[in-house]
Coordinates of C-alpha atoms in Angstrom, one line a residue:
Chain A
X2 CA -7.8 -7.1 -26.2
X3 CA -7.3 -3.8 -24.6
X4 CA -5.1 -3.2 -21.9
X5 CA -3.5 -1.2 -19.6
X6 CA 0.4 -1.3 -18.3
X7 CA 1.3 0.1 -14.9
X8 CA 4.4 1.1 -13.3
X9 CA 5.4 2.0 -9.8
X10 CA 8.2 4.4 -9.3
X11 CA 9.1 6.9 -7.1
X12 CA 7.4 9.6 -8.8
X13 CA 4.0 7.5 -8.5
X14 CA 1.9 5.5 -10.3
X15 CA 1.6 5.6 -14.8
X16 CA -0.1 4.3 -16.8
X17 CA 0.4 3.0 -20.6
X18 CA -2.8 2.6 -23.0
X19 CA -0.4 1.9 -26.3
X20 CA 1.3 -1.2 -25.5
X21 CA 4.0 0.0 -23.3
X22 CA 4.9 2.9 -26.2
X23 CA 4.2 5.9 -24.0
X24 CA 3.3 6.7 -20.3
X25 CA 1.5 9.2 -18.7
X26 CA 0.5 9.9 -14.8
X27 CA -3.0 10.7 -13.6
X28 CA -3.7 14.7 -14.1
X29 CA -1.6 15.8 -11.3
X30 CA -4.0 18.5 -9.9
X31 CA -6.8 16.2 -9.6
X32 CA -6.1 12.7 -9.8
X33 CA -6.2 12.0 -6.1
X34 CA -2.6 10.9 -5.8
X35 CA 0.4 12.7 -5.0
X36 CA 2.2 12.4 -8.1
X37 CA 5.5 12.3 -6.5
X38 CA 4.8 9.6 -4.0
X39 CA 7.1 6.6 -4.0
X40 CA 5.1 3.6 -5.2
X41 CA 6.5 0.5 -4.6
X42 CA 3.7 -2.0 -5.6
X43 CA 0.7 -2.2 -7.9
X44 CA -1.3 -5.2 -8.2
X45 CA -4.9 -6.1 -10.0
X46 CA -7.2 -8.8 -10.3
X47 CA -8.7 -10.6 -12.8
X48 CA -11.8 -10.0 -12.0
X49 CA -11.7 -6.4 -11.6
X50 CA -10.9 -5.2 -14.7
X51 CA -9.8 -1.3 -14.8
X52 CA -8.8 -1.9 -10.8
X53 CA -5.7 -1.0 -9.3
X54 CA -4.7 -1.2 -5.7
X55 CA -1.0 0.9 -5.3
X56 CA 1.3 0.7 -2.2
X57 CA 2.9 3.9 -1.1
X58 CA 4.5 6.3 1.1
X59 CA 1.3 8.1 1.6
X60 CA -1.3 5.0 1.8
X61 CA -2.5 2.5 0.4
X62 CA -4.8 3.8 -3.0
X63 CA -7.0 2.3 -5.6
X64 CA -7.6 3.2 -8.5
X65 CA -10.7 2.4 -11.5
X66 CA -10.6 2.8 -14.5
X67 CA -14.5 4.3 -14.7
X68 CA -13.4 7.3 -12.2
X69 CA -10.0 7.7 -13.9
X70 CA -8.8 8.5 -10.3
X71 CA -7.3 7.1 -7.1
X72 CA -9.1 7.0 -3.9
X73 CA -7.4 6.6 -0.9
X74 CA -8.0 3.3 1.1
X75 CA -7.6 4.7 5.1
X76 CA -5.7 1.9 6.9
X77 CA -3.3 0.9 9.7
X78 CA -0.2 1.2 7.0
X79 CA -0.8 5.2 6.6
X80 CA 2.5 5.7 8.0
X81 CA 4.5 2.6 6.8
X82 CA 5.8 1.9 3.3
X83 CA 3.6 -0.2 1.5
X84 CA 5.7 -2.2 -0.6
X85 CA 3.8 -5.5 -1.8
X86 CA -0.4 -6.1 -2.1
X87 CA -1.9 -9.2 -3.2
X88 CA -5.2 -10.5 -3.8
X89 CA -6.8 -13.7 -3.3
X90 CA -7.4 -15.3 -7.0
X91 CA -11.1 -15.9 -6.2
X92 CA -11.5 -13.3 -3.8
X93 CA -10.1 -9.8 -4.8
X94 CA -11.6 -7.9 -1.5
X95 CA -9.0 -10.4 0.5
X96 CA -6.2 -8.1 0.5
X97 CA -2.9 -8.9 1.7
X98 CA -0.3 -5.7 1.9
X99 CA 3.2 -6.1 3.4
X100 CA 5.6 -3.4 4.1
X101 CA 8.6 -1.5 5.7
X102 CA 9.2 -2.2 8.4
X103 CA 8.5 -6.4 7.7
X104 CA 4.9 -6.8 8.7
X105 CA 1.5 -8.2 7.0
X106 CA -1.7 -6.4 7.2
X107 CA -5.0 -8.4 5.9
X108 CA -8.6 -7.1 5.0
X109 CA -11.0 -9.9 3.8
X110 CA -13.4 -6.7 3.1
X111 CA -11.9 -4.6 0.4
X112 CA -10.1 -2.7 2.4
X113 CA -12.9 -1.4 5.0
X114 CA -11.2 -3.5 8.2
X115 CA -7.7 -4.2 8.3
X116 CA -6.0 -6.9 10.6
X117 CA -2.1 -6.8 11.4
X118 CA -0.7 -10.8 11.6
X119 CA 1.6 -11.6 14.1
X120 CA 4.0 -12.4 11.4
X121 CA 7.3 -11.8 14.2
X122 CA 9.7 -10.7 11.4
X123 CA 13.4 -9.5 12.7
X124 CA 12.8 -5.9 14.2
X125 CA 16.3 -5.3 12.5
X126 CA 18.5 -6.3 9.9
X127 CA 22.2 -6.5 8.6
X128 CA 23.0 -3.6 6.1
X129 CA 19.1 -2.1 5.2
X130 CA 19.1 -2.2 9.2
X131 CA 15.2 -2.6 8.7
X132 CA 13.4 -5.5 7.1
X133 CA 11.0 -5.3 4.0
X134 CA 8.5 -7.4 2.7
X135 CA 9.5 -8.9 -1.0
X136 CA 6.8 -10.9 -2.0
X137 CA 3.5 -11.9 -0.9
X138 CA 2.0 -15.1 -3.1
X139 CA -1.5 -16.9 -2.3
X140 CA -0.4 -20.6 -2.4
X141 CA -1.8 -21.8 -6.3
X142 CA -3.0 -25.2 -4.8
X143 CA -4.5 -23.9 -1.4
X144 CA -5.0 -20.4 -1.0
X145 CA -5.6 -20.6 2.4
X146 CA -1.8 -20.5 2.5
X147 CA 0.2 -17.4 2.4
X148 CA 4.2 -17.1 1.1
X149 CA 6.1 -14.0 2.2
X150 CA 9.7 -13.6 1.5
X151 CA 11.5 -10.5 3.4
X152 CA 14.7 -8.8 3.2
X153 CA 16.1 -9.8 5.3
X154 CA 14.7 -12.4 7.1
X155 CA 13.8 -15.4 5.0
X156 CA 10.8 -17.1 3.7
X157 CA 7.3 -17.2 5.8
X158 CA 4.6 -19.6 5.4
X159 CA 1.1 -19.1 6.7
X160 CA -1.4 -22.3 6.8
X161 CA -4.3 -19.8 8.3
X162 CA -4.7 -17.2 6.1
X163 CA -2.1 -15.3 8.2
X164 CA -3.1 -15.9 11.3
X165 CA 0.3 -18.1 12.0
X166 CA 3.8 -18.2 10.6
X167 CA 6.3 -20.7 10.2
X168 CA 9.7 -18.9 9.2
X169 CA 11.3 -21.3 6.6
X170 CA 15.3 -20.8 6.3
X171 CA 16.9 -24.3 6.7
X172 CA 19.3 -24.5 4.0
X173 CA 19.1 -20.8 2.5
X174 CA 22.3 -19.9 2.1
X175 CA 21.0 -16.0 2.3
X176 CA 18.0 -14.9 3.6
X177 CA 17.9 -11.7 1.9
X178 CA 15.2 -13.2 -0.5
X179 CA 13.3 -11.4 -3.3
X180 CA 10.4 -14.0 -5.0
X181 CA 8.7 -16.7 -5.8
X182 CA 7.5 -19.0 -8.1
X183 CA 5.4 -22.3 -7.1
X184 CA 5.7 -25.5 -9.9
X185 CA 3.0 -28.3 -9.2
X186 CA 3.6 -31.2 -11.3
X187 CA 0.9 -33.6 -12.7
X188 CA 2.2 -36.4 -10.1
X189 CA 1.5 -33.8 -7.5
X190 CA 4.8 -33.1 -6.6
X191 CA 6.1 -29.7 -6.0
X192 CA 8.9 -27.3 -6.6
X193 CA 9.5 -24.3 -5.3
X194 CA 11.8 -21.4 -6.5
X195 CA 13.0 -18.3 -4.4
X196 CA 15.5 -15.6 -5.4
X197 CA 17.5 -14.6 -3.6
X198 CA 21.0 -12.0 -3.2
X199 CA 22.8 -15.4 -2.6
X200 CA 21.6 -16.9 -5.8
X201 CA 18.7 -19.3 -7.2
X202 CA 17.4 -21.6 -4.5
X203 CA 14.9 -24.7 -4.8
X204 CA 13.2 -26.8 -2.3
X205 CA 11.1 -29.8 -2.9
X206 CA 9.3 -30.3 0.4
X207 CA 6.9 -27.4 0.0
X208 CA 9.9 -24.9 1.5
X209 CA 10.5 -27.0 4.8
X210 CA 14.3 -27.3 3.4
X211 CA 16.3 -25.4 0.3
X212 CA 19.0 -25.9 -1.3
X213 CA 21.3 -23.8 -4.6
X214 CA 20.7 -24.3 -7.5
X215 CA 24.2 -24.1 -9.7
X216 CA 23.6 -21.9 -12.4
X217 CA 26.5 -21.6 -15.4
X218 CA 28.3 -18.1 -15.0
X219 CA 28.1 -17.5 -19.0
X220 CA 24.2 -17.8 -18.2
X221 CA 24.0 -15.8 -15.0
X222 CA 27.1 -14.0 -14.3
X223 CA 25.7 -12.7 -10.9
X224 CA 24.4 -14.2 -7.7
X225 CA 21.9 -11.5 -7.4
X226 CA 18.2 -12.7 -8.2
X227 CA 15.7 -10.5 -7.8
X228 CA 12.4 -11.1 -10.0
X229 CA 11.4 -14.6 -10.7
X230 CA 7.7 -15.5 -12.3
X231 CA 6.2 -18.1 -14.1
X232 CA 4.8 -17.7 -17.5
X233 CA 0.9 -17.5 -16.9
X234 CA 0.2 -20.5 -18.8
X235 CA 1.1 -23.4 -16.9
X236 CA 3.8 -24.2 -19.3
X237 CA 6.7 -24.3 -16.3
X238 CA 8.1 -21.2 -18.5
X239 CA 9.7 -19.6 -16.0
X240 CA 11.6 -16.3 -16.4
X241 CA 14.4 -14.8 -13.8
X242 CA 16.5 -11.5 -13.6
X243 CA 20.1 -11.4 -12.6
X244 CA 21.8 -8.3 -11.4
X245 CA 25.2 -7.1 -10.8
X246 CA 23.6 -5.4 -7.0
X247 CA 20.5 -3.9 -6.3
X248 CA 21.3 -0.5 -7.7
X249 CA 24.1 -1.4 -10.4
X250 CA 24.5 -1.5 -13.8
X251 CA 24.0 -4.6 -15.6
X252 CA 21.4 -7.2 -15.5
X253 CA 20.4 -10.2 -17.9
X254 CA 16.9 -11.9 -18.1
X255 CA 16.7 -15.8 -18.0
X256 CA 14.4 -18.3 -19.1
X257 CA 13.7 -21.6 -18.2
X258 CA 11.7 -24.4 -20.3
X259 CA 12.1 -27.3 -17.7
X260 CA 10.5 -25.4 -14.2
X261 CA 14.0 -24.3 -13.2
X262 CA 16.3 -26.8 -14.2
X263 CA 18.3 -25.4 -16.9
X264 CA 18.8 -21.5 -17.9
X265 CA 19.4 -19.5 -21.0
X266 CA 19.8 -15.7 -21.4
X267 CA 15.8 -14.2 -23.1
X268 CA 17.0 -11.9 -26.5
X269 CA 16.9 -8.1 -25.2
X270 CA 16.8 -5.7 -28.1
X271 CA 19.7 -3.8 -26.3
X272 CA 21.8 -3.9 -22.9
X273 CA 19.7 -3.4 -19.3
X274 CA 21.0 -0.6 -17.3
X275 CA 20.7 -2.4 -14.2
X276 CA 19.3 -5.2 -12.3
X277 CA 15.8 -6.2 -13.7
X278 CA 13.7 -5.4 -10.8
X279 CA 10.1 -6.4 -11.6
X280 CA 8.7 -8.7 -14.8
X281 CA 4.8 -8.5 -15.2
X282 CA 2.7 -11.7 -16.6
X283 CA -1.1 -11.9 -17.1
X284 CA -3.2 -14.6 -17.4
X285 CA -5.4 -12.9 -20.4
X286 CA -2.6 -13.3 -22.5
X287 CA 0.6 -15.4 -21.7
X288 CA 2.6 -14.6 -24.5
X289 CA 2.7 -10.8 -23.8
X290 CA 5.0 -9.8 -20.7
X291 CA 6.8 -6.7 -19.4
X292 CA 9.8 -6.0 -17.5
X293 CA 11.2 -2.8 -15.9
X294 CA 14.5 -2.3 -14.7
X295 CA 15.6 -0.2 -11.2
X296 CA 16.9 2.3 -13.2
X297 CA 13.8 2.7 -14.9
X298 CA 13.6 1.2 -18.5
X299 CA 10.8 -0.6 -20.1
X300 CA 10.8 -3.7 -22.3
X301 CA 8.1 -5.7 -23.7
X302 CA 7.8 -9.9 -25.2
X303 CA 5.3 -10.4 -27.2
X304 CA 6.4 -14.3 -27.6
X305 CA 6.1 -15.3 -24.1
X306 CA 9.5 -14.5 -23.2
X307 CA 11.5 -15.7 -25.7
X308 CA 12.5 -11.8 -27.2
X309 CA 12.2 -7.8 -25.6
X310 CA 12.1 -4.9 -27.5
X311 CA 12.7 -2.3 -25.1
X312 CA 10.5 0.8 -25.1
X313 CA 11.6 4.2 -25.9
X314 CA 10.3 5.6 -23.1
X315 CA 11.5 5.7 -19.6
X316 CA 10.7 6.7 -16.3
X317 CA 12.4 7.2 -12.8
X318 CA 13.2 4.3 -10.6
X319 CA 10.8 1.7 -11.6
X320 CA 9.5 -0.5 -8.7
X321 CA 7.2 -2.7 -10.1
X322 CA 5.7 -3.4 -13.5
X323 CA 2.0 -5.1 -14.5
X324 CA -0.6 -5.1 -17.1
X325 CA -4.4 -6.3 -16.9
X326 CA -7.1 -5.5 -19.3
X327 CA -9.0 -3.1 -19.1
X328 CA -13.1 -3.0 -19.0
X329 CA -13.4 -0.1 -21.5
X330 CA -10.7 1.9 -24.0
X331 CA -9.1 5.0 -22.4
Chain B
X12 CA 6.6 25.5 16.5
X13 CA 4.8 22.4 16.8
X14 CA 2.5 21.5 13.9
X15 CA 0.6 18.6 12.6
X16 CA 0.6 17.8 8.7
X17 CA -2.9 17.2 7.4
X18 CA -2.7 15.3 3.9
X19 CA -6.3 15.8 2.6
X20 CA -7.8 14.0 0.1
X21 CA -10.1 16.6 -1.0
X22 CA -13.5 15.9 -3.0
X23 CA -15.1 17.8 -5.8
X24 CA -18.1 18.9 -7.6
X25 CA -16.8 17.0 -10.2
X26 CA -15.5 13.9 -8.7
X27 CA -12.2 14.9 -9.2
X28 CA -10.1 14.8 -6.0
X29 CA -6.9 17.1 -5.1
X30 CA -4.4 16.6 -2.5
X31 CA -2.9 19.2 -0.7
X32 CA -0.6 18.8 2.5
X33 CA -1.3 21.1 4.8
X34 CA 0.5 22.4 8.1
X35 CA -1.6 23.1 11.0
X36 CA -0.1 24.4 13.9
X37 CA -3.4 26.1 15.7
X38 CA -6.1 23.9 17.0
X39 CA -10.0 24.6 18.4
X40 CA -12.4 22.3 19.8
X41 CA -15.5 25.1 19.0
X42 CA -18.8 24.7 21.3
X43 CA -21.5 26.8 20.8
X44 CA -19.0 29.6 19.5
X45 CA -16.4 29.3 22.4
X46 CA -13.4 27.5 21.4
X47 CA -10.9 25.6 23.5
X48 CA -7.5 25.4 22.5
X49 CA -6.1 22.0 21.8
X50 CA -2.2 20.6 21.3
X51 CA -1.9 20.0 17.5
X52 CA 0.3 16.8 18.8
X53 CA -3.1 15.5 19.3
X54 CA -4.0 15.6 16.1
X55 CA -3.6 12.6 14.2
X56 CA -5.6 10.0 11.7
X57 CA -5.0 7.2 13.6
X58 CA -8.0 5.0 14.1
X59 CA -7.2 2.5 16.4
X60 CA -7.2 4.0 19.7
X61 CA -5.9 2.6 23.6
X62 CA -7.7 3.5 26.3
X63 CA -7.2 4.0 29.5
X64 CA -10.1 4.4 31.3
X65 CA -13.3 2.2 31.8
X66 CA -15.7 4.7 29.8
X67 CA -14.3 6.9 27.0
X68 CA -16.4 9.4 25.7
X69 CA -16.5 10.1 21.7
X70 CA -17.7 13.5 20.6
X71 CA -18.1 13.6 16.6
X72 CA -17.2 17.1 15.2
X73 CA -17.2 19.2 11.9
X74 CA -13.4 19.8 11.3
X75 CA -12.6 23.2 9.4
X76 CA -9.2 23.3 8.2
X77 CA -7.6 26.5 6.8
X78 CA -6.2 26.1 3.1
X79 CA -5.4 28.2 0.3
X80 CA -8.0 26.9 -2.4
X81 CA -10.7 27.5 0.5
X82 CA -11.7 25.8 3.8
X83 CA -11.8 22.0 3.9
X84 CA -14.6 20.8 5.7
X85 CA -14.5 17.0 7.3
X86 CA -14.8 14.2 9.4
X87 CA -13.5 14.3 13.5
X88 CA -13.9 12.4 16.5
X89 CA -12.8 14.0 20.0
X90 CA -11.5 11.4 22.4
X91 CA -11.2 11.6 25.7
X92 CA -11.6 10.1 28.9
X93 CA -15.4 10.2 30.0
X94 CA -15.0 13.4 32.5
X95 CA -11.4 14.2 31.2
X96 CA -10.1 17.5 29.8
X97 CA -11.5 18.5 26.6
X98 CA -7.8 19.7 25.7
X99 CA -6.5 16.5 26.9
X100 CA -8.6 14.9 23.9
X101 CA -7.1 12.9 20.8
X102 CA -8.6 14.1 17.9
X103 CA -9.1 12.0 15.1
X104 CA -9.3 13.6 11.7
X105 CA -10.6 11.9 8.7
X106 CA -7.9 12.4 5.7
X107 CA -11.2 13.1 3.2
X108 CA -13.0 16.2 2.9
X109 CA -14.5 18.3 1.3
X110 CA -14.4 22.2 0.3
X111 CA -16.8 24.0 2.4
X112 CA -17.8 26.4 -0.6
X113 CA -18.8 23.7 -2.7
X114 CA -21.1 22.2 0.1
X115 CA -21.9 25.6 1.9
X116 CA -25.4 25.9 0.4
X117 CA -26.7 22.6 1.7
X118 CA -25.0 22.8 4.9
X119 CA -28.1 22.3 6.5
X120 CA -29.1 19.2 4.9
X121 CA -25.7 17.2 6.0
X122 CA -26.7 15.3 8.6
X123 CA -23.7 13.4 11.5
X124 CA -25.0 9.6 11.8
X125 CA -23.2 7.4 14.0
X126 CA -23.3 3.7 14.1
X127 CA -25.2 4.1 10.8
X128 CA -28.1 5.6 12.8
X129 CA -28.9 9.5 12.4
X130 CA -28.1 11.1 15.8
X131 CA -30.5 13.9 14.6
X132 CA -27.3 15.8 13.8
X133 CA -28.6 18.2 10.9
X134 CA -27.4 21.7 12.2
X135 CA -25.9 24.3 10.1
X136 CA -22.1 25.4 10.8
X137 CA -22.2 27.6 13.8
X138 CA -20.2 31.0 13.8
X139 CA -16.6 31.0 14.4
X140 CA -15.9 34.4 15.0
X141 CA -15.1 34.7 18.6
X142 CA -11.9 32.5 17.7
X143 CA -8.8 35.2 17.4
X144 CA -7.5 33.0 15.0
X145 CA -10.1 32.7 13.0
X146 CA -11.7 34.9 10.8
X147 CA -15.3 36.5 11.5
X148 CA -17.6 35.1 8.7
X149 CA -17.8 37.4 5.6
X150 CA -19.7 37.3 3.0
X151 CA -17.6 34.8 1.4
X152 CA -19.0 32.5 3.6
X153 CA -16.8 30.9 6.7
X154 CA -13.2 31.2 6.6
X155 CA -10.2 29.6 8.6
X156 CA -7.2 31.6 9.1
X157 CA -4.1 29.8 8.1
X158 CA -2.3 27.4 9.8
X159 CA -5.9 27.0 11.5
X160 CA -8.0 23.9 12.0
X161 CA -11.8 24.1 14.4
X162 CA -13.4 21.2 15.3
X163 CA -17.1 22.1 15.5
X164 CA -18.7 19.7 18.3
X165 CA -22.4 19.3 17.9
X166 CA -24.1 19.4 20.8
X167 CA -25.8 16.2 22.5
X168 CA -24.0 13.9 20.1
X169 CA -21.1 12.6 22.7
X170 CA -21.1 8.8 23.2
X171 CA -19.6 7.1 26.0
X172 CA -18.4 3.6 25.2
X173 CA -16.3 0.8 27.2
X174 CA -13.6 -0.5 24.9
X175 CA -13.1 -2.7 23.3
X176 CA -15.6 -1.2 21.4
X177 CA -16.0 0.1 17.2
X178 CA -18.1 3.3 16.1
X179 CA -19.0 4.5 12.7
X180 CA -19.3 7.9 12.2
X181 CA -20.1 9.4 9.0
X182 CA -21.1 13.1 7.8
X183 CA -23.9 12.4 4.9
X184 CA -24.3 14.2 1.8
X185 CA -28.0 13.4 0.3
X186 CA -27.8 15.5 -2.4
X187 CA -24.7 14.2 -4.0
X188 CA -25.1 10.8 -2.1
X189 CA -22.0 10.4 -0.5
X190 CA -20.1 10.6 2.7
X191 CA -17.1 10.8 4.9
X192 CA -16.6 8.2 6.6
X193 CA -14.4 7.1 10.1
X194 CA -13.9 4.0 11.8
X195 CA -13.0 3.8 15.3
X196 CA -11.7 0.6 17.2
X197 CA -11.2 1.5 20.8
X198 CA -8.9 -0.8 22.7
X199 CA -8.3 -1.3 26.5
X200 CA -4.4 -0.6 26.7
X201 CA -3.8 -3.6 28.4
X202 CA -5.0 -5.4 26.0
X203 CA -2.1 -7.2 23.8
X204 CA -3.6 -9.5 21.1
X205 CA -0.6 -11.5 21.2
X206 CA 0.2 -13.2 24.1
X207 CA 3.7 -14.2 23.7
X208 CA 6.3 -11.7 22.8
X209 CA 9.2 -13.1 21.8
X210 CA 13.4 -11.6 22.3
X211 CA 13.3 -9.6 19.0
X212 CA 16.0 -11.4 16.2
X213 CA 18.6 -9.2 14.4
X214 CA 18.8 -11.5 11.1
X215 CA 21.8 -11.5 8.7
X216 CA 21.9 -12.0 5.0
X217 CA 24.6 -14.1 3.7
X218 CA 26.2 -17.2 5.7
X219 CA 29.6 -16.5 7.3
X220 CA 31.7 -13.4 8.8
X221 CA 29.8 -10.1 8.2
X222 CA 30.6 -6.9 8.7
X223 CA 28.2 -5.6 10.9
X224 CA 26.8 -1.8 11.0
X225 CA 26.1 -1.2 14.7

């Protein structure tokens, strides 16, 4: 299978054809794209192979794979920082794009119309004094339902395809939260995991109420969790990164068997140099994942978690990491 | 100095697309050679408008900007209250273009549609050498003088509309097949979509005593 890795950083958006083993930008003079815009989100779709939408300081951009360039996408957010996009999983021109400051904008058009929801996050915060949108997740059972978590403001739910919020905080015991990860059990019972500065948090009533989840120090030494995803197969894999603080200088990646219950620390071919700030899992091919640290190193699994091998390359401050294949070789 | 900065995304020949930022601190709204000096504060990409008047009028326009590599040519609406100053106008600037050498030969097969229809809008690029800041043609063709952007109304294409109201304006290329496009909502200002505002919140992160940065 071929594919492609992405990474946004601060210095734009590039792009890995060998596995992770080098990265390249676009041709700066011509590929559309400032190549020094901060990029703080890229996100595909599985059925738009050689696609990319990426968030930025400059607009909102998407990329193909048959132009080999990025094309701006004019919207409301030209002046905000784009920091999160998602896309329906049957629908990839429903586009969901949250920013800085904390507010949702929707296009159910590919990005011709754009809506801004009522989403009423806090117009200011303690200590980043202005909110930001952390995640954005289409609910797995019914996608008419939209999660959000913000710094700092808490968890959102929307029941109308972000029409109307519900803010969901009772029992957080920060709500300077970071991700997501939805389990579903056979018996139709579900768990819900969100990461937060203030540690690992659970709720079992569909994020109505949450509670901490004590994990051992000698597993996660921190309370900082930032990136939390679930293993693209169904398998309640679940893999987490622990920081020392947002921009510090030690992180460990964990990984659960049993949907969140227990931890233990993934092999890493060497020492992070700071908090794991993004892990990217695919569908196509569950066993192969990436993660990229703040501080902008690479490391690739090739057994679903289990081991890294970090990459020799690496780039500035790494925002996000994902891979998708790609509809032809580049 | 007050200026504007322009962040085209800027077309080519060969698909390729290069993105200069650009600093304009001169403005023209160009009629029939005469131009009229406009605020470069106006300037702006914003497509969702408020108005404030029961009829707005919408005049589509040619922009010319002034750059280095040559003259980008692209997409502009002029807003203004029907019967309103022309330099009291927003003008609304598409962030694609164009380089007018690249196009210059077929300028007079472009043709200005709005709402998808053809407002028989296929005129070539007037003269703009009565503007002091802008060069006389030469025979390189039109050029913009630095700093410099003209916004070439074509005559008997002004729409009045009552907001709330959308328009779609587009300047056609049939030979390459392809376009610039802008999308205009227009919005009574005292309009508010949502009809409760709430006491904004001022959220903290972690339970208990914080020190707070105000």
């Amino acid at each position: 299978m071929e594919y492609a890795a992405y990474a946004a950083t601060m210095q734009a958006v590039w792009f890995s054809y060998d596995h992770g083993e080098s990265w390249n930008r676009l041709l700066t003079p011509t590929g559309g794209f400032y190549n020094e815009a901060r990029c703080w989100a890229v996100c595909s779709h599985p059925d738009r192979p050689g696609e990319v939408l990426a968030g930025t300081d400059q607009g909102l951009y998407r990329y193909t794979a048959r132009e080999n360039r990025f094309d701006f996408v004019p919207s409301p957010m030209d002046d905000l920082h784009i920091l999160r996009i998602a896309q329906h999983p049957r629908d990839p021109d429903f586009i969901v794009c949250g920013t800085r400051p904390g507010e949702i904008f929707l296009s159910e058009d590919a990005g011709r119309t754009w809506m801004r929801s009522n989403l009423n996050a806090a117009t200011e915060c303690w200590f980043i004094n202005t909110t930001r949108i952390t995640s954005i997740h289409f609910d797995p059972i019914d996608t008419d339902t939209l999660w959000v978590t913000i710094e700092i403001d808490g968890i959102f739910r929307s029941e109308d395809r972000g029409k109307t919020w519900t803010r969901l905080v009772d029992g957080l015991a920060d709500c300077d939260t970071h991700d997501l990860v939805f389990i579903d059990g056979d018996n139709g019972k579900r768990t819900v995991l969100c990461s937060t500065e203030a540690g690992l948090h659970k709720s079992t009533d569909n994020g109505d109420s949450w509670s901490l989840v004590p994990v051992p120090d000698d597993i996660a030494p921190w309370l900082y969790w930032r990136s939390i995803k679930d293993r693209a197969d169904d398998s309640g894999v679940v893999l987490a990164s622990v920081g020392d603080k947002p921009s510090g200088e030690a992180g460990v990646l964990l990984i659960s068997k049993d949907c969140g219950e227990s931890w233990r620390r993934a092999a890493l071919s060497e020492p992070v140099n700071s908090t794991i700030w993004s892990i990217a899992t695919h569908p196509a091919n569950p066993e192969l994942l990436f993660f990229a640290t703040i501080f902008g190193q690479i490391y690739r699994s090739r057994d679903g978690g289990e081991s890294w091998q970090k990459m020799r390359r690496e780039l500035g401050e790494i925002r996000m990491i994902a891979w998708s294949p790609v509809a032809q070789a580049q | 100095m007050s200026h504007f900065l322009f962040k085209p995304h800027v077309c080519g020949p060969k698909n390729d697309i290069t993105t200069p930022d650009v600093l304009i601190d001169r403005a023209h709204i160009v009629t029939g050679g005469a131009g009229t000096p406009l605020p470069v504060h106006r300037l702006h990409p914003t497509t969702e408008l408020q108005t404030v008047t029961d009829s707005t009028t919408v005049t589509p326009a040619y922009s010319l900007v002034g750059c280095g590599g040559g003259t980008l040519l692209g997409l502009a609406a002029i807003v203004r209250p029907t019967g309103g100053a022309a330099n009291a106008s927003d003008c609304v600037l598409t962030r694609s273009c164009w380089r007018l050498r690249n196009i210059e030969a077929q300028l007079d097969q472009l043709v200005l549609s709005a709402d998808g229809s053809p407002n028989a809008l296929s005129v070539p690029l007037p003269k703009l050498g009565d503007l002091p800041s802008v060069a006389d043609d030469s025979d390189e063709g039109h050029t913009v003088s630095r700093g410099v952007a003209a916004f070439q109304i074509v005559s008997g294409a002004e729409i009045e509309v009552s907001a709330p109201a959308t328009l779609s304006l587009a300047i056609v290329d049939p030979q390459r097949k392809r376009q610039l496009s802008l999308r205009l909502q227009l919005t009574p200002v005292a309009f508010d979509p949502w009809e409760q505002r709430p006491t904004p919140r001022y959220t903290v992160g972690p339970v208990g005593e914080v020190k707070h940065y105000i």
